[in-house]
């Protein structure tokens, strides 16, 4: 019975470590993999180095990303850090409190 009492705190520490560190990291890695597999030409992306660009072409081995007009770089899929959301069109939505009478 005393062996169980000595092992229980160690087991609890391992469980807490798994729930707080390993599990969230696995979830983030899975989300990143899904995002990178869903890339398509025309997506605006941020590379892990901080460069912003637009995907021009995708092959099995690499992507061509245009970072400036006429400047295209070849990167591996893992270099894509995130997809930049497209801005919403502004349309005819007026600011709150600017109603005309």
XYZ file of C-alpha atoms in Angstrom:
101
model
C 0.000 0.000 0.000
C 2.895 2.385 0.726
C 4.233 1.756 -2.815
C 0.978 3.052 -4.261
C 1.219 6.173 -2.088
C 4.740 6.844 -3.365
C 3.870 6.349 -7.044
C 0.577 8.280 -7.040
C 2.162 11.796 -6.912
C 4.495 10.865 -9.768
C 1.567 9.597 -11.860
C -0.364 12.807 -11.150
C 2.606 14.948 -12.217
C 2.900 13.012 -15.479
C -0.846 13.414 -16.164
C -0.757 17.156 -15.459
C 2.316 17.514 -17.673
C 0.545 15.640 -20.485
C -2.664 17.706 -20.234
C -0.902 21.074 -19.968
C 1.986 20.654 -22.427
C 1.875 17.643 -24.722
C -1.812 17.503 -25.621
C -2.126 21.209 -26.633
C 1.076 20.931 -28.704
C -0.302 17.904 -30.550
C -3.531 19.823 -31.250
C -1.611 22.842 -32.604
C 0.526 20.588 -34.810
C -2.604 18.882 -36.196
C -4.252 22.266 -36.936
C -1.083 23.509 -38.672
C -0.936 20.335 -40.793
C -4.597 20.778 -41.802
C -4.032 24.439 -42.705
C -0.947 23.618 -44.780
C -2.736 20.842 -46.655
C -5.675 23.148 -47.494
C -3.533 25.847 -49.171
C -4.497 26.949 -52.671
C -3.181 29.444 -55.217
C -4.297 32.983 -54.448
C -4.180 32.562 -50.659
C -2.325 35.335 -48.867
C 0.023 33.749 -46.352
C 2.627 34.629 -43.753
C 5.783 32.538 -43.826
C 7.363 31.396 -40.571
C 10.130 33.948 -41.238
C 7.567 36.766 -41.159
C 7.376 37.432 -44.900
C 3.922 38.012 -46.354
C 3.033 36.885 -49.839
C 0.514 35.305 -52.157
C 0.675 31.688 -53.261
C 1.192 31.510 -57.024
C 1.733 27.788 -57.606
C 1.671 24.593 -55.550
C 3.514 21.356 -56.309
C 4.060 18.233 -54.210
C 7.502 19.420 -53.084
C 7.284 23.213 -52.844
C 5.178 26.364 -53.262
C 5.907 29.494 -55.235
C 5.036 32.563 -53.163
C 5.029 36.060 -54.636
C 6.359 38.418 -51.949
C 6.444 41.540 -54.142
C 5.428 42.368 -57.683
C 7.594 40.168 -59.881
C 9.471 38.617 -56.925
C 8.642 34.953 -56.342
C 10.309 32.680 -53.806
C 10.255 28.890 -53.685
C 9.433 27.526 -50.214
C 8.503 24.192 -48.681
C 4.960 23.738 -47.402
C 6.202 23.733 -43.791
C 7.421 27.328 -44.176
C 3.822 28.581 -44.267
C 3.002 29.857 -40.788
C -0.572 31.000 -41.317
C -3.111 32.087 -43.891
C -3.901 35.795 -43.683
C -7.670 36.375 -43.599
C -9.024 38.433 -46.464
C -10.375 41.839 -45.410
C -14.141 42.141 -45.451
C -15.583 44.561 -48.023
C -16.592 47.819 -46.404
C -19.829 48.291 -48.386
C -22.502 50.721 -47.183
C -22.202 50.007 -43.483
C -22.159 53.295 -41.622
C -20.373 53.841 -38.333
C -22.501 53.692 -35.191
C -23.797 57.093 -34.203
C -23.399 58.620 -37.689
C -27.038 58.257 -38.681
C -28.518 61.079 -40.704
C -31.918 62.566 -39.817
